[in-house]
Amino acid sequence: MSFYTGIGIHLLNADGTLGPEKEITGLPHGAKINFVTWSKDGQHLSFSVRADEDDDSGSKLKVWVADVETGKARLLFHSPDVYVNAVFDNFVWVNNSTLLVCTIPLSRGEPPKKRFVPSGPKIQSNEQKNVIQTRTFQDLLKDEYDEDLFEYYATTQLVVASLDGSVEPIGPPAIYTSMEPSPDEQYILSTSIHRPFSFIVPCGRFPKKVQVWTANGKFVRELCDLPLAEDIPITFNSVRKGMRSINWRADKPSTLYWVETQDGGDAKVEVSPRDIIYTQPAVPLENEQPIILHKLDLRYGGISWCDDSLALVYESWYKTRKIRTWVISPGSREDISPRILFDRSSEDVYSDPGSPMLRRTSAGTYVIAKVKNSDDEGIYVLLSGIGATPEGNIPFLDLFDINTGNKERIWQSDKDKYYETIVALMSDQNEGELYLNQLKILSSKESKTENTQYFILSWPEKKPCQITNFPHPYPQLASLQKEMIRYQRKDGVQLTATLYLPPGYDPSKDGPLPCLVWSYPGEFKSKDAAGQVRGSPNEFAGIGPTSPLLWLARRFAVLSGPTIPIIGEGDEEANDRYVEQLVASAEAAVEEVICRGVARAEKIAIGGHSYGAFMAANLLAHAPHLFCCGIARSGAYNRTLTPFGFQNEDRTLWEATTTYVEMSPFMSAHKIKKPILLIHGEEDNNPGTLTMQSDRFFNALKGHGALSRLVILPFESHGYAARESIMHVLWETDRWLQTYCVLNSSVDSTTCTDNIKGTEGSESKVVDAAEGVRELEDQQKITLYYSQRSSLW
């Protein structure tokens, strides 16, 4: 786990400025801090502190609380033997002086021991001939010993702990996966899983029990006990049978709501309605039945609550990309009919109206903020959106009349230099109505070279007051160059990418650079949606631990996120033309960076993570003329090993055999002649990208004499966390790029550019660019380039 090393608190003054920092004291030396949460009244903080065991056998978590006024922290439990069990949930404030905590049962004892001699064979049976199709899930239980281990470590004892140290257990020990106090602090909604477990699906599909308890530990009732769900269809929008999404209404003291499918959970079944939303008090009257709140023909996607007169219900359908927002009146039964507020395509980012801003209630829940606009009697809400446009994202805040649909833009980001976003509503400390001329908003602001800072915006002046002053996280790259570029695929689809160039780089003086292209394909139902611009040219360049942007420090050009749309319009399935569209997108991207004179044709590398690794391997197989080498991290390369669907493909191998085979770079391993670096976590938990994918792909490459290297990172999952792993990934990647991209000279620029000029109507453009590259390569430029390259070693 990652962790914090300290906590500092600032008081937000009335004028929008921050008071001096107050550091939390009393923590043990070297404390590793996690799960920091406020009490409802903001007077206390709760958090866990991890202490390593003396025998180096592991570490355990203890709950600490800190008084905000004094800044002093102390242990919550008086007993030194009470530890947090954070396998699923951890702890939550019930009220201002009480916490509900998942603890390790004191009676747990020693972990189960594995038998040296198996008790018998492992047996799975389908003698009932059930149709059970599942994706290639990872980290599944494998045998009876795994079942015992899972039950041992995941079993929790819920306890209610007061700030004075008193402790009261709630219910028997069980594998509790979530716990949620009611807004009025009177009840607790608990979810647990139990045997029989499964060897073919993850624990989220194990038998599930949902119960209601009082806050002082008395059992109230059981809402449902769902059976093992191994047979959920793989079709998108298929769900579990029975009650699901069981939650407290945010606008009521203790009212539950949930959804039940009417199609048996199978998205292929045509039925109306498809989902029904129910609501009921935590403790219903005798014979009181659940009330039907709303019926949906698409799949339920959530509710934003406000009050009895207003709630927004969301539904969507992946196959058609349709998404709808309904306005309902939860307190009205007959006089007010639900109506559709928004009906649009989820792919059409230009039409996104935004999401309602929420205000915090005194109960600690969040509801839609209603706003009064002077003496106007209209019902107004605040819609905050990303503001996607052909020029990039321009976030906005609209005052929206929920009845008429009229809207007024009351704030918009600076689109020329900065990228600003709305983070949260701040003028919600007091109960009662919110007035437009008294709004306070927390916003963020950044630019290409200025890292994110936070501001308070106060109406009516809207003058920003800066409250943070974070230093630049990587000053060595503070003056990097960033540009959102646009270009076109040969079939007319508009593409975009973000081009990064090193600080101080001048193409007219320095000539073309080695280039790293890093991307991730996406599926679309229309060319128009695929061509829409996503992101902003003014966003700060965030650089993570293994980001491709790190190679700007090695004087690489980096083409980040070039759009690779795989489009299937109408009844056409996108992946049936996957390779064709993948290569066309890559050709357009490579042509663009060469024509700009920033990249050298024979020194362009391709890379990606997960589905991006799948992309990189396919491009080396099917477009070897474009790239000099490739880097593929934690990918899947043989789609016959994911026979019941992958990514956004929900057809099975037997339904789309040709597509599965043609999409698999494993089947084209004999075509890969360019160097490829494979990196994978040894314990990858992502469905589809099991570590075996890289093992077998490497063996196929090696069997055909391909220049390849396989790196397996111990203990790592789909992403890499350990410092040692991250540093090794950087070392491997840098060595690969320096050897096979920077020093690569096996292919001259004429051959490379001739190979990519297949785009119709672009031949002269590419040839002209190649001539320009050759003209730049006078003796002085070559000497400068090679001296820079040598210094990197």
Short mmCIF file of C-alpha atoms in Angstrom, two decimals, residues 205-581:
data_model
loop_
_atom_site.label_atom_id
_atom_site.label_comp_id
_atom_site.label_asym_id
_atom_site.label_seq_id
_atom_site.Cartn_x
_atom_site.Cartn_y
_atom_site.Cartn_z
CA ARG A 205 -20.38 -12.88 -7.26
CA PHE A 206 -20.30 -15.06 -4.13
CA PRO A 207 -23.56 -15.50 -2.18
CA LYS A 208 -24.41 -12.09 -0.69
CA LYS A 209 -26.43 -11.14 2.35
CA VAL A 210 -27.68 -7.60 3.04
CA GLN A 211 -28.99 -6.77 6.51
CA VAL A 212 -30.17 -3.81 8.58
CA TRP A 213 -28.98 -3.37 12.19
CA THR A 214 -29.58 -0.63 14.71
CA ALA A 215 -26.60 1.56 15.52
CA ASN A 216 -26.35 -0.06 18.96
CA GLY A 217 -26.11 -3.56 17.52
CA LYS A 218 -29.65 -4.98 17.38
CA PHE A 219 -30.67 -6.99 14.32
CA VAL A 220 -33.59 -5.43 12.43
CA ARG A 221 -34.14 -7.45 9.25
CA GLU A 222 -32.55 -9.17 6.30
CA LEU A 223 -33.19 -7.52 2.94
CA CYS A 224 -31.88 -10.34 0.76
CA ASP A 225 -29.63 -13.39 0.62
CA LEU A 226 -28.56 -13.74 -3.00
CA PRO A 227 -27.23 -17.08 -4.28
CA LEU A 228 -23.89 -17.64 -6.00
CA ALA A 229 -23.93 -15.86 -9.38
CA GLU A 230 -21.73 -17.83 -11.75
CA ASP A 231 -24.12 -17.53 -14.70
CA ILE A 232 -24.26 -13.77 -15.37
CA PRO A 233 -24.17 -13.49 -19.21
CA ILE A 234 -21.04 -11.89 -20.69
CA THR A 235 -23.14 -9.51 -22.80
CA PHE A 236 -22.59 -5.89 -21.78
CA ASN A 237 -25.29 -4.50 -19.46
CA SER A 238 -26.00 -7.96 -18.06
CA VAL A 239 -26.32 -7.96 -14.27
CA ARG A 240 -26.95 -10.15 -11.25
CA LYS A 241 -30.51 -11.33 -10.54
CA GLY A 242 -32.31 -10.02 -7.47
CA MET A 243 -31.89 -6.85 -5.44
CA ARG A 244 -28.83 -4.77 -6.31
CA SER A 245 -27.46 -1.26 -5.68
CA ILE A 246 -29.03 -1.22 -2.21
CA ASN A 247 -28.38 2.16 -0.54
CA TRP A 248 -29.75 4.82 1.80
CA ARG A 249 -31.55 7.77 0.26
CA ALA A 250 -29.30 10.78 0.78
CA ASP A 251 -32.26 13.10 1.35
CA LYS A 252 -34.11 11.01 3.96
CA PRO A 253 -33.31 10.01 7.56
CA SER A 254 -33.44 6.23 7.02
CA THR A 255 -35.07 5.21 3.73
CA LEU A 256 -33.65 2.47 1.52
CA TYR A 257 -33.77 2.15 -2.24
CA TRP A 258 -32.63 -0.57 -4.62
CA VAL A 259 -33.02 -1.92 -8.17
CA GLU A 260 -34.33 -5.24 -9.47
CA THR A 261 -33.88 -6.48 -13.00
CA GLN A 262 -36.90 -7.65 -14.99
CA ASP A 263 -34.92 -9.44 -17.73
CA GLY A 264 -33.29 -12.04 -15.50
CA GLY A 265 -30.08 -10.04 -15.74
CA ASP A 266 -29.61 -10.99 -19.39
CA ALA A 267 -29.15 -7.97 -21.68
CA LYS A 268 -30.10 -10.06 -24.71
CA VAL A 269 -33.66 -10.48 -23.40
CA GLU A 270 -36.05 -7.87 -24.79
CA VAL A 271 -38.44 -6.72 -22.08
CA SER A 272 -40.09 -3.53 -20.85
CA PRO A 273 -39.40 -2.36 -18.24
CA ARG A 274 -35.87 -3.72 -17.88
CA ASP A 275 -35.16 -2.36 -14.39
CA ILE A 276 -37.43 -1.20 -11.56
CA ILE A 277 -36.32 1.06 -8.72
CA TYR A 278 -37.95 0.43 -5.34
CA THR A 279 -37.88 2.35 -2.07
CA GLN A 280 -38.90 1.46 1.49
CA PRO A 281 -38.25 2.65 5.07
CA ALA A 282 -35.55 0.86 7.05
CA VAL A 283 -38.27 -0.46 9.36
CA PRO A 284 -41.47 -0.77 7.32
CA LEU A 285 -44.87 -1.01 8.93
CA GLU A 286 -46.49 -4.42 9.10
CA ASN A 287 -47.41 -5.65 5.60
CA GLU A 288 -46.00 -2.44 4.08
CA GLN A 289 -44.72 -3.27 0.60
CA PRO A 290 -41.87 -1.54 -1.24
CA ILE A 291 -42.94 1.41 -3.38
CA ILE A 292 -42.08 1.48 -7.08
CA LEU A 293 -40.13 4.69 -7.60
CA HIS A 294 -39.40 4.45 -11.33
CA LYS A 295 -39.31 1.99 -14.24
CA LEU A 296 -36.52 1.95 -16.83
CA ASP A 297 -36.21 0.46 -20.30
CA LEU A 298 -32.42 0.75 -20.32
CA ARG A 299 -30.03 -0.34 -17.57
CA TYR A 300 -30.09 1.59 -14.29
CA GLY A 301 -27.07 3.86 -13.80
CA GLY A 302 -27.65 5.70 -10.52
CA ILE A 303 -29.67 8.44 -8.79
CA SER A 304 -28.84 11.98 -7.70
CA TRP A 305 -31.19 12.83 -4.81
CA CYS A 306 -32.45 16.28 -3.87
CA ASP A 307 -35.73 16.13 -1.97
CA ASP A 308 -39.30 14.83 -2.36
CA SER A 309 -39.86 17.12 -5.32
CA LEU A 310 -36.68 16.35 -7.29
CA ALA A 311 -34.31 13.52 -8.09
CA LEU A 312 -32.41 12.64 -11.28
CA VAL A 313 -32.33 9.02 -12.46
CA TYR A 314 -29.77 7.79 -14.97
CA GLU A 315 -30.03 4.87 -17.40
CA SER A 316 -27.84 3.72 -20.30
CA TRP A 317 -27.34 1.01 -22.92
CA TYR A 318 -23.85 0.18 -24.15
CA LYS A 319 -24.77 -1.41 -27.48
CA THR A 320 -26.40 1.79 -28.75
CA ARG A 321 -24.36 4.18 -26.53
CA LYS A 322 -27.69 5.70 -25.47
CA ILE A 323 -27.78 7.50 -22.12
CA ARG A 324 -30.82 9.16 -20.53
CA THR A 325 -31.48 11.37 -17.52
CA TRP A 326 -34.96 11.36 -15.98
CA VAL A 327 -36.51 13.97 -13.69
CA ILE A 328 -38.72 12.39 -11.05
CA SER A 329 -40.58 13.63 -7.95
CA PRO A 330 -39.92 10.92 -5.32
CA GLY A 331 -42.64 12.24 -3.00
CA SER A 332 -45.34 12.37 -5.68
CA ARG A 333 -47.18 9.26 -6.69
CA GLU A 334 -49.60 10.31 -9.42
CA ASP A 335 -49.85 14.03 -10.09
CA ILE A 336 -46.33 14.53 -11.48
CA SER A 337 -45.12 12.16 -14.21
CA PRO A 338 -41.44 11.40 -14.74
CA ARG A 339 -39.97 13.08 -17.79
CA ILE A 340 -36.77 12.78 -19.78
CA LEU A 341 -34.40 15.66 -19.15
CA PHE A 342 -31.50 14.56 -21.40
CA ASP A 343 -31.44 11.87 -24.09
CA ARG A 344 -28.12 11.59 -25.89
CA SER A 345 -25.23 9.40 -27.00
CA SER A 346 -22.60 8.71 -24.37
CA GLU A 347 -19.98 8.99 -27.16
CA ASP A 348 -21.07 12.51 -28.09
CA VAL A 349 -18.97 14.51 -25.65
CA TYR A 350 -19.88 17.80 -27.36
CA SER A 351 -23.50 17.42 -26.22
CA ASP A 352 -22.70 16.62 -22.58
CA PRO A 353 -24.83 19.04 -20.49
CA GLY A 354 -22.81 18.46 -17.32
CA SER A 355 -23.64 16.95 -13.94
CA PRO A 356 -25.54 18.55 -11.05
CA MET A 357 -23.42 20.00 -8.28
CA LEU A 358 -24.09 18.54 -4.86
CA ARG A 359 -24.27 20.17 -1.45
CA ARG A 360 -23.39 18.51 1.84
CA THR A 361 -26.21 18.06 4.34
CA SER A 362 -25.89 18.22 8.12
CA ALA A 363 -26.12 14.40 8.07
CA GLY A 364 -22.97 14.23 5.98
CA THR A 365 -24.75 13.09 2.80
CA TYR A 366 -24.67 14.89 -0.55
CA VAL A 367 -27.78 16.07 -2.42
CA ILE A 368 -28.43 18.19 -5.52
CA ALA A 369 -27.96 21.85 -4.69
CA LYS A 370 -31.02 23.99 -5.48
CA VAL A 371 -30.20 27.63 -6.12
CA LYS A 372 -32.40 30.71 -5.78
CA ASN A 373 -31.90 33.33 -8.45
CA SER A 374 -33.04 36.63 -6.94
CA ASP A 375 -36.85 36.70 -6.69
CA ASP A 376 -37.30 34.22 -9.52
CA GLU A 377 -39.55 31.32 -8.49
CA GLY A 378 -37.89 28.83 -10.86
CA ILE A 379 -36.15 25.69 -9.63
CA TYR A 380 -32.50 26.08 -10.53
CA VAL A 381 -29.60 23.64 -10.23
CA LEU A 382 -25.92 24.04 -11.08
CA LEU A 383 -24.60 21.90 -13.94
CA SER A 384 -20.82 21.49 -14.07
CA GLY A 385 -19.32 19.99 -17.21
CA ILE A 386 -16.05 19.42 -19.06
CA GLY A 387 -17.21 21.54 -21.99
CA ALA A 388 -15.80 19.47 -24.83
CA THR A 389 -15.43 21.50 -28.03
CA PRO A 390 -13.48 21.16 -31.30
CA GLU A 391 -10.87 23.44 -29.66
CA GLY A 392 -10.56 21.19 -26.61
CA ASN A 393 -12.28 21.03 -23.23
CA ILE A 394 -13.51 24.34 -21.80
CA PRO A 395 -15.13 23.49 -18.43
CA PHE A 396 -18.23 25.44 -17.47
CA LEU A 397 -20.85 26.04 -14.79
CA ASP A 398 -24.46 26.58 -15.90
CA LEU A 399 -27.46 27.83 -13.95
CA PHE A 400 -30.13 25.44 -15.19
CA ASP A 401 -33.90 25.77 -14.82
CA ILE A 402 -35.05 22.22 -14.20
CA ASN A 403 -38.60 22.96 -15.38
CA THR A 404 -38.02 24.93 -18.57
CA GLY A 405 -34.59 23.63 -19.58
CA ASN A 406 -33.31 27.20 -19.95
CA LYS A 407 -29.72 27.70 -18.90
CA GLU A 408 -27.33 30.54 -18.28
CA ARG A 409 -23.56 30.14 -18.33
CA ILE A 410 -22.40 31.75 -15.09
CA TRP A 411 -18.75 30.66 -15.31
CA GLN A 412 -16.38 29.29 -17.93
CA SER A 413 -12.72 28.35 -17.97
CA ASP A 414 -10.14 30.61 -19.58
CA LYS A 415 -9.71 28.90 -22.94
CA ASP A 416 -6.67 30.84 -24.18
CA LYS A 417 -3.99 29.89 -21.63
CA TYR A 418 -5.42 28.05 -18.64
CA TYR A 419 -7.44 24.97 -17.90
CA GLU A 420 -9.78 25.59 -14.96
CA THR A 421 -12.27 23.18 -13.41
CA ILE A 422 -15.02 23.31 -10.80
CA VAL A 423 -14.08 21.04 -7.89
CA ALA A 424 -16.76 21.49 -5.21
CA LEU A 425 -19.48 23.72 -3.84
CA MET A 426 -18.25 25.54 -0.73
CA SER A 427 -21.25 27.69 0.25
CA ASP A 428 -23.15 24.78 1.80
CA GLN A 429 -22.12 24.95 5.45
CA ASN A 430 -25.51 26.23 6.60
CA GLU A 431 -28.94 24.73 6.13
CA GLY A 432 -31.47 26.61 4.04
CA GLU A 433 -31.63 27.90 0.51
CA LEU A 434 -28.57 28.79 -1.55
CA TYR A 435 -28.60 32.14 -3.33
CA LEU A 436 -26.76 32.72 -6.58
CA ASN A 437 -25.15 35.96 -5.41
CA GLN A 438 -23.71 34.16 -2.36
CA LEU A 439 -22.11 31.18 -4.09
CA LYS A 440 -18.63 30.01 -3.16
CA ILE A 441 -16.93 27.46 -5.38
CA LEU A 442 -13.64 25.59 -5.03
CA SER A 443 -11.87 25.58 -8.41
CA SER A 444 -8.57 24.45 -9.83
CA LYS A 445 -6.35 26.16 -12.37
CA GLU A 446 -3.40 24.95 -14.43
CA SER A 447 -1.61 25.54 -17.70
CA LYS A 448 0.81 23.66 -19.93
CA THR A 449 3.72 24.65 -17.70
CA GLU A 450 2.04 25.66 -14.40
CA ASN A 451 0.99 22.87 -12.06
CA THR A 452 -2.47 22.74 -10.51
CA GLN A 453 -3.38 25.27 -7.81
CA TYR A 454 -6.69 25.70 -6.00
CA PHE A 455 -8.86 28.82 -5.68
CA ILE A 456 -12.04 30.04 -4.01
CA LEU A 457 -14.47 31.77 -6.37
CA SER A 458 -17.05 33.99 -4.66
CA TRP A 459 -20.14 35.44 -6.32
CA PRO A 460 -21.12 37.98 -7.53
CA GLU A 461 -17.57 39.25 -8.23
CA LYS A 462 -16.21 35.78 -9.14
CA LYS A 463 -12.78 37.03 -8.17
CA PRO A 464 -10.51 34.00 -7.55
CA CYS A 465 -8.62 33.78 -4.25
CA GLN A 466 -5.67 31.38 -4.45
CA ILE A 467 -5.42 29.04 -1.47
CA THR A 468 -2.55 26.74 -2.48
CA ASN A 469 0.97 27.28 -3.74
CA PHE A 470 2.30 23.85 -4.56
CA PRO A 471 5.85 23.81 -6.00
CA HIS A 472 6.45 22.45 -9.47
CA PRO A 473 6.80 18.66 -9.12
CA TYR A 474 9.55 18.32 -11.75
CA PRO A 475 11.26 21.66 -12.40
CA GLN A 476 13.70 20.05 -14.85
CA LEU A 477 10.80 19.74 -17.31
CA ALA A 478 8.99 22.95 -16.35
CA SER A 479 9.52 24.42 -19.82
CA LEU A 480 8.54 21.36 -21.84
CA GLN A 481 6.61 22.11 -25.02
CA LYS A 482 3.07 20.77 -25.43
CA GLU A 483 0.69 21.01 -28.36
CA MET A 484 -2.62 19.32 -29.15
CA ILE A 485 -2.38 18.39 -32.82
CA ARG A 486 -5.03 17.30 -35.32
CA TYR A 487 -4.70 15.25 -38.46
CA GLN A 488 -6.77 12.88 -40.60
CA ARG A 489 -6.90 9.16 -41.24
CA LYS A 490 -7.12 8.00 -44.85
CA ASP A 491 -10.82 7.14 -44.41
CA GLY A 492 -11.54 10.72 -43.37
CA VAL A 493 -11.77 10.18 -39.60
CA GLN A 494 -10.40 13.14 -37.66
CA LEU A 495 -7.66 12.21 -35.18
CA THR A 496 -5.97 14.09 -32.35
CA ALA A 497 -2.86 13.62 -30.22
CA THR A 498 -0.75 15.56 -27.77
CA LEU A 499 2.77 16.25 -28.94
CA TYR A 500 5.40 16.89 -26.28
CA LEU A 501 8.86 18.24 -27.08
CA PRO A 502 11.84 18.66 -24.73
CA PRO A 503 12.60 22.01 -23.05
CA GLY A 504 14.54 24.34 -25.32
CA TYR A 505 14.02 22.22 -28.42
CA ASP A 506 13.91 24.09 -31.75
CA PRO A 507 13.18 21.89 -34.80
CA SER A 508 14.77 24.35 -37.20
CA LYS A 509 18.05 24.24 -35.28
CA ASP A 510 18.09 20.83 -33.64
CA GLY A 511 16.53 18.71 -36.35
CA PRO A 512 14.25 15.69 -35.88
CA LEU A 513 14.35 13.70 -32.64
CA PRO A 514 13.83 10.07 -31.73
CA CYS A 515 10.15 9.72 -30.92
CA LEU A 516 8.09 7.58 -28.54
CA VAL A 517 4.44 7.03 -29.46
CA TRP A 518 2.28 5.87 -26.53
CA SER A 519 -1.41 5.14 -26.97
CA TYR A 520 -4.52 3.05 -26.20
CA PRO A 521 -7.25 2.16 -28.75
CA GLY A 522 -10.95 2.86 -28.20
CA GLU A 523 -14.18 1.60 -29.76
CA PHE A 524 -16.86 3.86 -31.29
CA LYS A 525 -20.19 3.50 -33.07
CA SER A 526 -19.76 6.51 -35.36
CA LYS A 527 -17.02 8.36 -37.20
CA ASP A 528 -18.30 11.69 -35.95
CA ALA A 529 -18.01 10.63 -32.29
CA ALA A 530 -14.58 9.11 -32.91
CA GLY A 531 -13.35 12.39 -34.36
CA GLN A 532 -14.44 14.56 -31.45
CA VAL A 533 -11.68 16.29 -29.49
CA ARG A 534 -11.16 15.10 -25.94
CA GLY A 535 -8.87 16.81 -23.44
CA SER A 536 -7.45 20.31 -23.33
CA PRO A 537 -4.30 21.81 -24.85
CA ASN A 538 -3.87 23.81 -21.63
CA GLU A 539 -3.81 20.93 -19.13
CA PHE A 540 -0.67 20.53 -17.05
CA ALA A 541 1.54 17.67 -18.16
CA GLY A 542 1.10 15.15 -15.36
CA ILE A 543 4.03 12.74 -15.20
CA GLY A 544 3.56 9.48 -13.28
CA PRO A 545 6.18 6.95 -12.13
CA THR A 546 6.40 5.15 -15.48
CA SER A 547 5.01 7.88 -17.76
CA PRO A 548 6.36 8.08 -21.33
CA LEU A 549 6.84 11.83 -20.72
CA LEU A 550 9.90 11.00 -18.62
CA TRP A 551 11.75 10.48 -21.90
CA LEU A 552 11.50 14.18 -22.64
CA ALA A 553 14.48 14.36 -20.28
CA ARG A 554 16.28 12.05 -22.75
CA ARG A 555 15.56 14.47 -25.62
CA PHE A 556 12.77 12.38 -27.12
CA ALA A 557 9.70 13.73 -28.80
CA VAL A 558 6.66 12.05 -27.22
CA LEU A 559 3.38 11.62 -29.06
CA SER A 560 0.96 10.89 -26.23
CA GLY A 561 -2.50 9.43 -26.70
CA PRO A 562 -2.88 9.61 -30.48
CA THR A 563 -6.48 8.55 -30.99
CA ILE A 564 -6.79 5.01 -32.34
CA PRO A 565 -10.54 4.73 -32.98
CA ILE A 566 -11.90 1.31 -33.91
CA ILE A 567 -15.28 2.09 -35.45
CA GLY A 568 -18.22 -0.21 -36.07
CA GLU A 569 -21.16 1.76 -37.45
CA GLY A 570 -24.70 0.40 -37.51
CA ASP A 571 -24.75 -3.39 -37.27
CA GLU A 572 -21.02 -3.65 -38.02
CA GLU A 573 -18.79 -4.85 -35.16
CA ALA A 574 -15.77 -2.59 -34.68
CA ASN A 575 -13.24 -5.36 -34.12
CA ASP A 576 -13.97 -7.02 -37.46
CA ARG A 577 -11.79 -4.31 -39.00
CA TYR A 578 -9.48 -3.87 -36.02
CA VAL A 579 -6.11 -4.40 -37.75
CA GLU A 580 -7.06 -2.27 -40.76
CA GLN A 581 -8.16 0.69 -38.63
#
